[in-house]
Coordinates of C-alpha atoms in Angstrom, one line a residue:
Chain A
M12 CA -74.0 96.7 -37.8
K13 CA -71.0 98.4 -39.3
P14 CA -69.0 96.2 -41.8
L15 CA -65.8 96.2 -39.6
E16 CA -67.9 95.0 -36.6
I17 CA -69.1 92.1 -38.7
A18 CA -65.5 91.3 -39.7
D19 CA -64.5 91.3 -36.0
K20 CA -67.4 88.9 -35.2
I21 CA -66.1 86.5 -37.9
K22 CA -62.6 86.9 -36.5
E23 CA -63.8 86.1 -33.0
K24 CA -65.6 83.0 -34.0
F25 CA -63.1 81.7 -36.6
P26 CA -59.7 83.2 -35.5
D27 CA -57.6 80.7 -37.6
E28 CA -59.6 81.1 -40.8
V29 CA -59.3 84.9 -41.3
L30 CA -56.3 85.9 -43.4
E31 CA -57.0 89.6 -43.9
V32 CA -59.6 92.3 -43.4
K33 CA -59.7 95.3 -45.7
E34 CA -61.9 98.3 -45.8
F35 CA -62.4 100.6 -48.8
R36 CA -65.2 103.2 -49.2
E37 CA -67.1 101.9 -46.2
Q38 CA -67.2 98.3 -47.5
A39 CA -65.3 95.6 -45.7
A40 CA -63.8 92.5 -47.3
V41 CA -62.8 89.5 -45.2
T42 CA -60.3 87.1 -46.9
L43 CA -60.6 83.5 -45.6
K44 CA -59.0 80.2 -46.0
K45 CA -61.1 78.0 -48.3
D46 CA -61.4 74.9 -46.2
R47 CA -64.2 75.8 -43.8
I48 CA -66.1 78.2 -46.0
L49 CA -69.3 76.2 -45.8
E50 CA -69.2 76.2 -42.0
I51 CA -68.5 80.0 -41.9
C52 CA -71.3 80.7 -44.3
R53 CA -73.8 78.6 -42.4
H54 CA -72.8 80.5 -39.2
L55 CA -73.3 83.8 -40.9
H56 CA -76.7 82.7 -42.2
D57 CA -78.0 81.2 -38.9
A58 CA -76.6 83.5 -36.2
P59 CA -79.4 85.8 -35.1
D60 CA -77.4 89.0 -34.8
L61 CA -75.8 88.6 -38.3
C62 CA -78.6 86.9 -40.1
F63 CA -77.2 87.0 -43.7
D64 CA -80.3 85.6 -45.4
Y65 CA -79.7 87.0 -48.8
L66 CA -76.7 85.9 -51.0
V67 CA -76.3 88.7 -53.4
D68 CA -73.6 87.3 -55.6
I69 CA -70.8 84.8 -56.0
C70 CA -68.0 85.5 -58.5
G71 CA -64.5 84.5 -59.1
A72 CA -61.4 86.6 -59.7
D73 CA -58.1 85.7 -61.2
Y74 CA -55.0 87.2 -59.7
A75 CA -52.4 85.4 -61.9
G76 CA -48.9 86.7 -61.0
K77 CA -50.3 89.2 -58.5
K78 CA -51.2 87.1 -55.5
E79 CA -49.7 83.9 -54.0
K80 CA -53.0 82.1 -54.4
R81 CA -54.2 82.6 -57.9
F82 CA -58.0 82.6 -57.6
E83 CA -60.4 84.2 -55.2
I84 CA -64.1 83.4 -54.9
V85 CA -66.0 86.5 -53.8
Y86 CA -69.2 86.2 -51.8
H87 CA -71.4 89.3 -51.4
L88 CA -73.8 88.8 -48.5
Y89 CA -76.6 91.0 -47.4
S90 CA -79.1 90.8 -44.5
I91 CA -82.5 92.0 -45.4
K92 CA -83.6 91.8 -41.8
R93 CA -80.6 93.7 -40.3
C94 CA -79.7 95.9 -43.4
H95 CA -76.0 95.2 -43.4
A96 CA -73.6 93.8 -45.9
I97 CA -70.2 92.0 -46.0
R98 CA -67.9 90.7 -48.6
L99 CA -66.1 87.3 -48.1
K100 CA -63.2 86.2 -50.2
A101 CA -61.9 82.6 -50.2
A102 CA -58.4 82.2 -51.6
V103 CA -58.0 79.2 -53.9
P104 CA -54.5 78.2 -55.1
E105 CA -54.0 76.9 -58.6
S106 CA -52.7 73.6 -57.3
S107 CA -56.1 72.6 -55.8
L108 CA -59.1 74.2 -57.5
E109 CA -61.7 72.8 -55.2
I110 CA -63.9 74.5 -52.7
D111 CA -67.1 73.6 -50.9
S112 CA -70.4 74.6 -52.5
V113 CA -72.7 76.8 -50.4
T114 CA -75.9 75.7 -52.2
A115 CA -76.9 73.9 -49.0
V116 CA -77.1 77.3 -47.3
W117 CA -78.5 79.5 -50.1
A118 CA -80.3 77.8 -53.0
G119 CA -79.5 80.9 -55.1
A120 CA -75.8 79.9 -55.2
N121 CA -76.5 77.2 -57.7
W122 CA -76.1 79.1 -60.9
H123 CA -73.5 81.6 -59.6
E124 CA -71.3 78.6 -58.8
R125 CA -71.9 77.1 -62.2
E126 CA -70.9 80.3 -63.8
C127 CA -67.8 80.5 -61.7
Y128 CA -66.9 76.9 -62.8
D129 CA -67.6 77.9 -66.4
M130 CA -65.5 81.0 -66.3
F131 CA -62.6 80.1 -64.0
G132 CA -62.6 76.3 -63.7
I133 CA -63.2 76.3 -60.0
I134 CA -64.7 73.0 -58.8
F135 CA -67.4 73.3 -56.2
K136 CA -67.7 70.1 -54.2
E137 CA -71.2 68.7 -53.4
H138 CA -72.8 71.0 -56.0
P139 CA -76.0 69.4 -57.3
D140 CA -75.5 70.1 -61.0
L141 CA -72.0 71.4 -61.9
R142 CA -72.1 72.0 -65.6
R143 CA -71.1 74.9 -67.8
V144 CA -73.9 77.5 -67.9
L145 CA -73.0 80.3 -70.4
M146 CA -70.4 78.6 -72.7
P147 CA -71.2 75.4 -74.8
E148 CA -70.7 72.2 -72.8
D149 CA -67.8 71.0 -74.9
W150 CA -65.9 74.4 -74.8
E151 CA -62.2 74.2 -74.0
G152 CA -60.7 76.7 -71.5
H153 CA -62.1 79.1 -69.1
P154 CA -62.7 82.6 -70.6
L155 CA -62.4 84.9 -67.7
R156 CA -58.9 83.7 -66.7
K157 CA -56.3 86.3 -67.3
D158 CA -54.3 84.1 -69.6
Y159 CA -57.2 83.5 -71.9
P160 CA -57.0 85.8 -75.0
V161 CA -59.7 88.5 -75.3
K162 CA -60.4 87.6 -78.9
G163 CA -60.9 84.0 -78.0
P164 CA -58.7 81.0 -78.8
E165 CA -56.9 80.6 -82.2
K166 CA -58.6 77.3 -82.7
E167 CA -62.2 77.1 -83.8
W168 CA -64.8 75.7 -81.4
S169 CA -65.2 72.0 -82.3
G170 CA -69.0 72.3 -82.2
F171 CA -68.9 75.1 -84.9
R172 CA -68.1 72.6 -87.7
A173 CA -71.0 70.4 -86.7
V174 CA -73.4 73.4 -86.8
L175 CA -72.1 74.4 -90.3
D176 CA -72.5 70.8 -91.6
K177 CA -76.0 70.6 -90.2
A178 CA -76.9 73.9 -91.9
K179 CA -75.6 72.6 -95.2
R180 CA -77.6 69.4 -94.9
F181 CA -80.8 71.4 -94.2
K182 CA -80.1 73.7 -97.1
D183 CA -80.7 70.9 -99.6
F184 CA -83.7 69.7 -97.9
E185 CA -87.0 70.3 -99.6
W186 CA -89.1 72.0 -97.0
H187 CA -92.2 72.7 -99.1
E188 CA -93.3 69.7 -101.0
Chain B
M30 CA -113.0 50.1 -76.8
E31 CA -112.1 48.0 -73.8
Q32 CA -109.2 46.4 -75.7
I33 CA -107.7 49.8 -76.6
E34 CA -107.7 50.8 -73.0
K35 CA -105.8 47.7 -72.0
T36 CA -103.0 48.2 -74.5
F37 CA -102.8 51.9 -74.0
E38 CA -99.4 52.9 -72.7
T39 CA -98.1 56.2 -71.6
R40 CA -94.5 57.3 -71.4
E41 CA -92.6 60.4 -70.5
L42 CA -92.0 62.8 -73.3
T43 CA -89.0 65.2 -73.5
I44 CA -89.5 68.3 -75.6
S45 CA -87.3 71.3 -76.3
M46 CA -89.0 74.6 -76.0
G47 CA -86.9 77.4 -77.6
P48 CA -84.4 78.9 -78.2
Q49 CA -86.6 80.3 -80.9
H50 CA -90.0 80.4 -79.4
P51 CA -92.3 83.5 -79.2
A52 CA -93.1 83.1 -75.6
T53 CA -89.5 82.7 -74.3
H54 CA -88.9 86.4 -74.7
G55 CA -85.5 86.0 -76.2
V56 CA -83.2 83.0 -76.8
L57 CA -84.0 80.9 -73.8
R58 CA -84.2 77.1 -74.2
L59 CA -86.2 74.9 -71.8
V60 CA -85.9 71.1 -72.0
L61 CA -89.2 69.9 -70.6
T62 CA -89.9 66.4 -69.4
L63 CA -93.7 65.8 -69.6
D64 CA -96.1 63.3 -68.3
G65 CA -99.1 64.1 -70.4
E66 CA -99.8 67.7 -69.7
T67 CA -97.8 67.9 -66.5
V68 CA -94.3 69.1 -66.4
I69 CA -92.1 66.7 -64.4
K70 CA -88.8 68.4 -64.9
C71 CA -87.6 71.6 -66.6
T72 CA -84.0 72.4 -67.4
P73 CA -83.2 75.9 -68.7
H74 CA -80.3 76.4 -71.0
V75 CA -79.0 79.9 -71.3
G76 CA -75.9 81.4 -72.9
Y77 CA -77.0 82.0 -76.5
L78 CA -76.4 85.7 -76.2
H79 CA -73.1 85.5 -74.3
R80 CA -70.9 88.2 -75.6
G81 CA -68.3 88.3 -72.8
I82 CA -69.1 91.8 -71.5
E83 CA -67.2 91.2 -68.3
K84 CA -64.1 90.2 -70.2
L85 CA -64.4 93.1 -72.6
G86 CA -64.9 95.5 -69.7
E87 CA -61.7 94.3 -68.1
N88 CA -59.8 95.2 -71.3
R89 CA -61.2 98.7 -71.8
T90 CA -61.0 101.9 -69.9
Y91 CA -63.9 103.0 -67.7
F92 CA -65.1 105.3 -70.4
S93 CA -65.0 102.9 -73.3
A94 CA -66.8 100.2 -71.3
L95 CA -69.7 102.5 -70.9
P96 CA -71.6 101.7 -74.1
L97 CA -71.3 97.9 -73.3
T98 CA -73.8 98.3 -70.4
D99 CA -76.5 99.5 -72.8
R100 CA -76.3 96.0 -74.4
L101 CA -77.0 94.2 -71.1
D102 CA -80.6 94.8 -70.6
Y103 CA -81.6 96.3 -73.9
I104 CA -85.2 97.0 -72.9
S105 CA -84.2 99.4 -70.1
S106 CA -80.7 100.5 -71.1
M107 CA -81.1 103.8 -69.2
N108 CA -81.3 101.9 -65.8
N109 CA -78.2 99.8 -66.6
K110 CA -76.2 102.8 -67.4
V111 CA -77.3 104.6 -64.2
G112 CA -76.1 101.5 -62.3
Y113 CA -72.7 101.5 -64.1
V114 CA -72.0 105.1 -63.6
N115 CA -72.9 105.0 -59.9
A116 CA -70.5 102.1 -59.4
V117 CA -67.7 103.9 -61.2
E118 CA -68.3 107.1 -59.4
K119 CA -68.1 105.2 -56.1
I120 CA -64.7 103.8 -57.0
F121 CA -63.4 107.1 -58.2
G122 CA -64.8 108.8 -55.1
I123 CA -66.6 111.6 -57.0
E124 CA -70.1 112.7 -56.9
A125 CA -72.4 114.0 -59.6
P126 CA -74.0 117.5 -59.2
E127 CA -77.5 117.7 -57.7
R128 CA -79.2 118.5 -61.0
A129 CA -77.6 115.5 -62.7
K130 CA -78.7 113.3 -59.9
F131 CA -82.3 114.4 -60.3
I132 CA -82.1 114.0 -64.1
R133 CA -80.7 110.5 -63.6
T134 CA -83.5 109.5 -61.2
M135 CA -86.0 110.9 -63.7
V136 CA -84.7 109.0 -66.7
A137 CA -84.2 105.8 -64.7
E138 CA -87.9 105.9 -63.7
M139 CA -88.9 106.6 -67.3
G140 CA -86.9 103.5 -68.1
R141 CA -88.7 101.5 -65.5
I142 CA -92.1 102.5 -66.9
S143 CA -91.0 101.6 -70.4
S144 CA -89.7 98.3 -69.3
H145 CA -92.6 97.3 -67.1
I146 CA -95.0 98.3 -69.8
I147 CA -93.4 96.0 -72.4
W148 CA -93.4 93.3 -69.7
L149 CA -97.1 93.9 -69.2
G150 CA -97.9 93.8 -72.9
T151 CA -96.0 90.7 -73.7
H152 CA -97.0 88.8 -70.5
V153 CA -100.7 89.3 -71.1
L154 CA -100.3 88.6 -74.8
D155 CA -98.7 85.2 -74.0
I156 CA -101.6 84.3 -71.8
G157 CA -104.2 85.4 -74.3
L158 CA -105.1 89.0 -74.0
T159 CA -104.2 90.8 -77.1
T160 CA -105.6 94.3 -76.5
P161 CA -103.3 95.6 -73.8
F162 CA -100.3 94.7 -75.9
L163 CA -101.2 97.3 -78.5
Y164 CA -101.9 100.0 -75.9
A165 CA -98.7 99.2 -74.1
F166 CA -96.6 99.9 -77.1
R167 CA -98.3 103.3 -77.5
E168 CA -97.0 104.4 -74.1
R169 CA -93.6 102.9 -74.6
E170 CA -93.3 104.7 -77.9
R171 CA -94.0 108.0 -76.2
I172 CA -91.1 107.4 -73.7
L173 CA -88.8 106.3 -76.5
D174 CA -89.6 109.5 -78.3
L175 CA -88.8 111.5 -75.2
F176 CA -85.5 109.7 -75.0
E177 CA -84.9 110.6 -78.6
T178 CA -85.4 114.3 -77.9
L179 CA -83.2 113.9 -74.9
C180 CA -80.1 112.4 -76.5
G181 CA -80.9 111.3 -80.0
A182 CA -81.0 107.6 -79.3
R183 CA -84.1 105.5 -78.5
L184 CA -82.7 102.2 -77.2
T185 CA -78.9 102.3 -76.6
V186 CA -79.0 105.7 -75.0
S187 CA -75.6 106.2 -73.4
Y188 CA -77.0 109.3 -71.7
P189 CA -75.8 109.1 -68.1
R190 CA -72.0 109.6 -68.0
I191 CA -69.4 109.2 -65.3
G192 CA -69.8 112.3 -63.2
G193 CA -73.1 113.4 -64.4
V194 CA -75.2 113.2 -67.6
R195 CA -74.2 113.9 -71.2
N196 CA -76.2 117.1 -71.8
D197 CA -78.6 119.3 -70.0
I198 CA -82.4 118.8 -70.6
S199 CA -84.4 121.3 -72.5
Q200 CA -87.6 123.0 -71.4
E201 CA -89.4 121.4 -74.3
F202 CA -88.5 118.0 -73.0
L203 CA -89.7 118.8 -69.5
D204 CA -93.0 120.2 -70.8
E205 CA -93.6 117.1 -72.9
L206 CA -92.6 114.8 -70.0
Y207 CA -94.9 116.6 -67.6
E208 CA -97.8 116.2 -70.0
F209 CA -97.1 112.4 -70.1
V210 CA -96.9 112.2 -66.4
L211 CA -100.3 113.9 -66.0
E212 CA -101.9 111.6 -68.6
F213 CA -100.3 108.3 -67.4
P214 CA -102.5 107.5 -64.4
D215 CA -105.6 107.5 -66.7
R216 CA -103.7 105.1 -69.0
M217 CA -103.0 102.9 -66.0
D218 CA -106.7 102.8 -65.2
D219 CA -107.3 101.6 -68.8
Y220 CA -105.0 98.7 -68.3
E221 CA -106.4 97.8 -65.0
T222 CA -109.9 97.8 -66.4
L223 CA -108.7 95.4 -69.1
V224 CA -106.7 93.1 -67.0
T225 CA -106.9 93.2 -63.2
E226 CA -110.3 91.8 -62.7
N227 CA -110.4 89.9 -66.0
R228 CA -111.7 86.3 -65.3
V229 CA -109.4 84.6 -67.8
W230 CA -106.4 86.5 -66.5
K231 CA -107.1 85.6 -62.9
K232 CA -107.7 81.9 -63.8
R233 CA -104.3 81.8 -65.5
T234 CA -102.3 83.6 -62.8
V235 CA -103.8 83.3 -59.3
G236 CA -102.0 80.5 -57.5
I237 CA -99.6 79.8 -60.3
G238 CA -95.8 79.9 -59.7
V239 CA -96.0 80.4 -56.0
I240 CA -92.9 81.3 -54.1
S241 CA -92.9 81.8 -50.4
A242 CA -91.1 84.7 -48.8
E243 CA -88.4 82.5 -47.2
E244 CA -87.8 80.7 -50.5
A245 CA -87.6 84.0 -52.4
V246 CA -84.9 85.4 -50.1
N247 CA -83.0 82.1 -50.1
W248 CA -83.0 82.0 -53.9
G249 CA -81.6 85.5 -54.0
L250 CA -84.6 86.9 -56.0
T251 CA -85.0 90.7 -56.2
G252 CA -87.3 93.3 -57.6
G253 CA -90.9 92.4 -58.4
M254 CA -90.1 88.7 -57.9
L255 CA -89.2 89.2 -54.3
R256 CA -91.7 91.9 -53.4
G257 CA -94.5 89.8 -54.9
S258 CA -93.9 87.4 -52.0
G259 CA -94.2 90.2 -49.5
V260 CA -90.5 90.9 -48.7
N261 CA -89.8 94.5 -48.3
Y262 CA -86.5 94.9 -50.0
D263 CA -85.8 97.7 -52.5
V264 CA -82.3 99.0 -53.1
R265 CA -83.8 102.5 -53.6
K266 CA -84.9 102.4 -50.0
H267 CA -82.2 100.3 -48.4
A268 CA -79.2 102.0 -49.9
P269 CA -80.5 105.2 -51.7
Y270 CA -78.4 106.4 -54.6
D271 CA -78.9 109.5 -56.9
A272 CA -81.9 111.5 -55.6
Y273 CA -84.0 108.6 -54.3
D274 CA -83.6 109.8 -50.7
R275 CA -85.2 113.1 -51.6
V276 CA -88.3 111.9 -53.4
E277 CA -91.3 110.2 -51.8
F278 CA -92.5 106.9 -53.0
D279 CA -94.0 103.6 -51.6
V280 CA -92.8 100.1 -52.2
P281 CA -95.8 98.0 -53.4
L282 CA -95.8 94.5 -51.8
G283 CA -97.7 91.3 -52.7
K284 CA -98.9 88.7 -50.3
N285 CA -99.2 85.2 -51.9
G286 CA -96.1 85.3 -54.1
D287 CA -98.0 84.0 -57.2
C288 CA -98.1 85.4 -60.8
Y289 CA -101.0 87.6 -60.0
D290 CA -99.4 89.3 -57.0
R291 CA -96.3 90.0 -59.0
Y292 CA -98.5 91.5 -61.7
L293 CA -100.1 93.8 -59.0
V294 CA -96.6 94.7 -57.6
R295 CA -95.3 95.8 -61.1
I296 CA -98.5 97.8 -61.8
G297 CA -98.0 99.5 -58.5
E298 CA -94.3 100.2 -59.3
M299 CA -95.3 101.9 -62.5
K300 CA -97.6 104.2 -60.6
Q301 CA -94.9 105.0 -58.1
A302 CA -92.4 105.6 -60.9
N303 CA -94.8 108.1 -62.3
R304 CA -95.0 109.8 -58.9
I305 CA -91.2 110.0 -58.7
I306 CA -90.9 111.5 -62.2
K307 CA -93.4 114.2 -61.2
Q308 CA -91.5 115.1 -58.0
C309 CA -88.2 115.2 -59.9
I310 CA -89.6 117.6 -62.4
E311 CA -91.0 119.8 -59.7
K312 CA -87.9 119.7 -57.5
L313 CA -85.3 119.9 -60.3
P314 CA -82.5 122.1 -59.1
T315 CA -80.5 124.4 -61.4
G316 CA -76.7 124.1 -61.9
A317 CA -74.2 122.0 -63.8
V318 CA -74.9 118.5 -65.0
M319 CA -71.3 117.3 -65.0
A320 CA -69.0 117.1 -62.0
A321 CA -65.9 119.3 -62.4
S322 CA -63.1 116.9 -61.4
P323 CA -60.6 117.0 -64.2
K324 CA -58.9 113.8 -63.2
F325 CA -62.0 111.7 -63.7
T326 CA -64.5 113.4 -65.8
L327 CA -64.3 114.6 -69.4
P328 CA -64.1 118.3 -70.0
P329 CA -67.0 120.1 -71.8
K330 CA -66.8 119.7 -75.6
D331 CA -66.9 123.4 -76.4
M332 CA -63.9 124.0 -74.1
V333 CA -62.0 121.1 -75.7
L334 CA -62.4 122.8 -79.1
K335 CA -61.2 126.2 -77.8
D336 CA -58.6 125.5 -75.2
I337 CA -55.4 123.5 -75.4
E338 CA -55.4 122.5 -71.7
H339 CA -58.8 120.9 -71.9
L340 CA -57.8 119.2 -75.1
I341 CA -54.8 117.6 -73.4
H342 CA -57.0 116.5 -70.5
Q343 CA -59.5 114.9 -72.9
F344 CA -56.7 113.2 -74.8
V345 CA -55.1 111.7 -71.7
L346 CA -58.4 110.6 -70.2
I347 CA -59.5 108.9 -73.4
T348 CA -56.2 107.2 -74.2
K349 CA -55.0 106.2 -70.7
G350 CA -58.3 106.2 -68.9
P351 CA -59.0 107.8 -65.6
I352 CA -56.7 106.3 -63.0
A353 CA -58.9 104.8 -60.2
P354 CA -57.5 104.4 -56.7
E355 CA -56.7 100.8 -55.7
G356 CA -59.5 99.0 -54.1
E357 CA -62.7 97.2 -54.7
I358 CA -66.4 98.1 -54.4
Y359 CA -69.8 96.6 -55.0
S360 CA -72.5 99.0 -55.9
A361 CA -76.1 98.0 -56.5
T362 CA -79.0 99.8 -58.1
E363 CA -82.7 98.8 -58.6
V364 CA -83.4 98.2 -62.2
P365 CA -86.9 97.1 -63.4
R366 CA -85.9 93.5 -63.1
G367 CA -84.3 93.6 -59.6
E368 CA -80.9 94.4 -58.1
L369 CA -78.3 95.1 -60.7
G370 CA -74.9 95.0 -59.0
F371 CA -71.5 96.0 -60.3
Y372 CA -68.4 94.7 -58.6
F373 CA -65.2 96.4 -59.5
V374 CA -61.6 95.5 -58.5
S375 CA -59.2 98.3 -59.4
D376 CA -55.5 97.8 -59.4
G377 CA -54.7 101.5 -59.8
T378 CA -54.7 101.7 -63.6
G379 CA -57.1 103.1 -66.2
K380 CA -58.9 99.8 -66.6
P381 CA -60.8 97.7 -64.1
Y382 CA -58.9 94.6 -63.1
R383 CA -62.1 92.7 -62.6
M384 CA -65.6 93.8 -63.6
R385 CA -68.5 91.7 -62.5
V386 CA -72.1 92.2 -63.4
R387 CA -74.6 90.7 -61.0
A388 CA -77.6 90.3 -63.3
P389 CA -81.0 89.9 -61.8
S390 CA -82.3 88.0 -64.9
F391 CA -79.6 85.3 -64.4
V392 CA -80.8 84.6 -60.9
H393 CA -84.4 84.7 -61.9
A394 CA -83.9 82.2 -64.7
S395 CA -82.3 79.8 -62.3
I396 CA -85.6 79.4 -60.3
L397 CA -87.6 78.3 -63.4
P398 CA -87.2 74.6 -62.7
K399 CA -88.7 75.1 -59.3
L400 CA -91.6 77.2 -60.6
C401 CA -92.4 74.9 -63.5
A402 CA -92.1 71.4 -62.0
G403 CA -95.5 69.9 -61.2
G404 CA -97.5 72.5 -63.2
F405 CA -99.0 72.4 -66.7
V406 CA -97.3 73.2 -69.9
A407 CA -99.5 76.3 -70.3
D408 CA -98.3 77.5 -66.9
V409 CA -94.7 77.4 -68.1
I410 CA -95.6 80.3 -70.4
A411 CA -97.1 82.2 -67.5
N412 CA -94.0 81.5 -65.4
I413 CA -91.6 82.7 -68.0
G414 CA -93.6 85.9 -68.4
T415 CA -93.8 86.6 -64.7
I416 CA -90.0 86.3 -64.0
D417 CA -89.5 89.0 -66.5
I418 CA -86.1 88.2 -67.8
V419 CA -84.1 89.7 -70.6
L420 CA -81.6 87.3 -72.0
G421 CA -79.1 89.9 -72.9
E422 CA -78.6 90.6 -69.3
C423 CA -78.8 87.0 -68.2
D424 CA -76.1 85.9 -70.6
R425 CA -74.0 89.1 -70.6

């Protein structure tokens, strides 16, 4: 199926949810409201003519000062059976950073959503294990936000001091007795 | 004796495996909860190699973000680079010349062999066969030497460029590669004699780490992990890039989805890669190796040194970056580990507004708890080997 046909199918089924459909270089992106994202994803996964069985990727994007709703969660879906792809985007405003988790539909969403939480601070409701995945657990801030400095924060990471102290302690320890 | 048995208590034991452990293939840390020899729970911790490549990419021009992709999957940097340049070319709307496409296909398949062969060597070494490891590095060394003649670097190659490849290949390189291609099937037979029917090997891998086809798709696995379960999905066939639609190759598939089938799939992939390289050498067209579109690709170096117009072009491209049209694309390529995707959002400036790397290793690491739970501690090693992850790519 052509990407725009898939977008039309989504529009047909969920007319109130679709905000925008855009096509660029033969790839279509459907921007959605965030509230019924789980339902939409389940429909895309289960409907026999769409059959999006493979979740390629979930990532966030920060449009601070560019778009009305600051964040977007981008879902790349592919159907191995039908060989077609679509991109879904759920707009998330800064005032409420919550969105439903899709781990119930695709198990592979687990770590992608954890990374998205880690990097953008988006909270995925009903996620089985929402922890930071790449940054240390006591890290402050979300690195991929546009207002986060490229060189990192001025302040040192609080865990760094602890690591240095530990190294100092072990330095005096007699390993070979 | 009886008394001891009465007072003998068992309790769960939690141990930390890694981040410095020879069998974790990098800095992967697993927290294992054990009941005797059985793993009850396994929690992977990644992120030790996080360098913020996505953030860096968003603050550099498309050209200067190019060397970063070498550092993703440092075992097969050639494939990463092919993935990156394909994505950038897609957003620019340019196409590499035919010759460059064939060369890229060729070097990507060389990268695949060199990566699979290091996987084979280390995987069997972890499980207890030392001999193939030494042979494997002999073959990898030959490919790295070929890369050195090609572009001067062995690991961080930076050879494919936006709009083509850096330099044309020499006849000497082609002759040497052809010799390698002819010898390689014999070498593969050597490995198969050593490993495939080996009783120890089969005992350690058959029926270990089983993933069914439905589960594999649901977890988003790709590459050998997916095809080992018998799902026919290969980006090279589903959405051909470069010259993959003009070469013949088969996609090896497994049946049971265990460690042994994934081994067979990757062995099959190496043979197919060899076949692709051979066809590329035979079909290699003549012509330019860099697209001539002055807005997006760098002018040839000798012209920059001679001609003021080319010099200005080069200066503007390097300082401002090539101005990409506004839009967003996702482009995937098949790297040795699976599907490597790049998602770019361009806002019409010289830098990508958002650069996202969909790393197969990251997804494959996430399935470890499922593979390891219920098995033995020794099987954890087999499972880490079979998912074939590179932590540089996983942590980005």
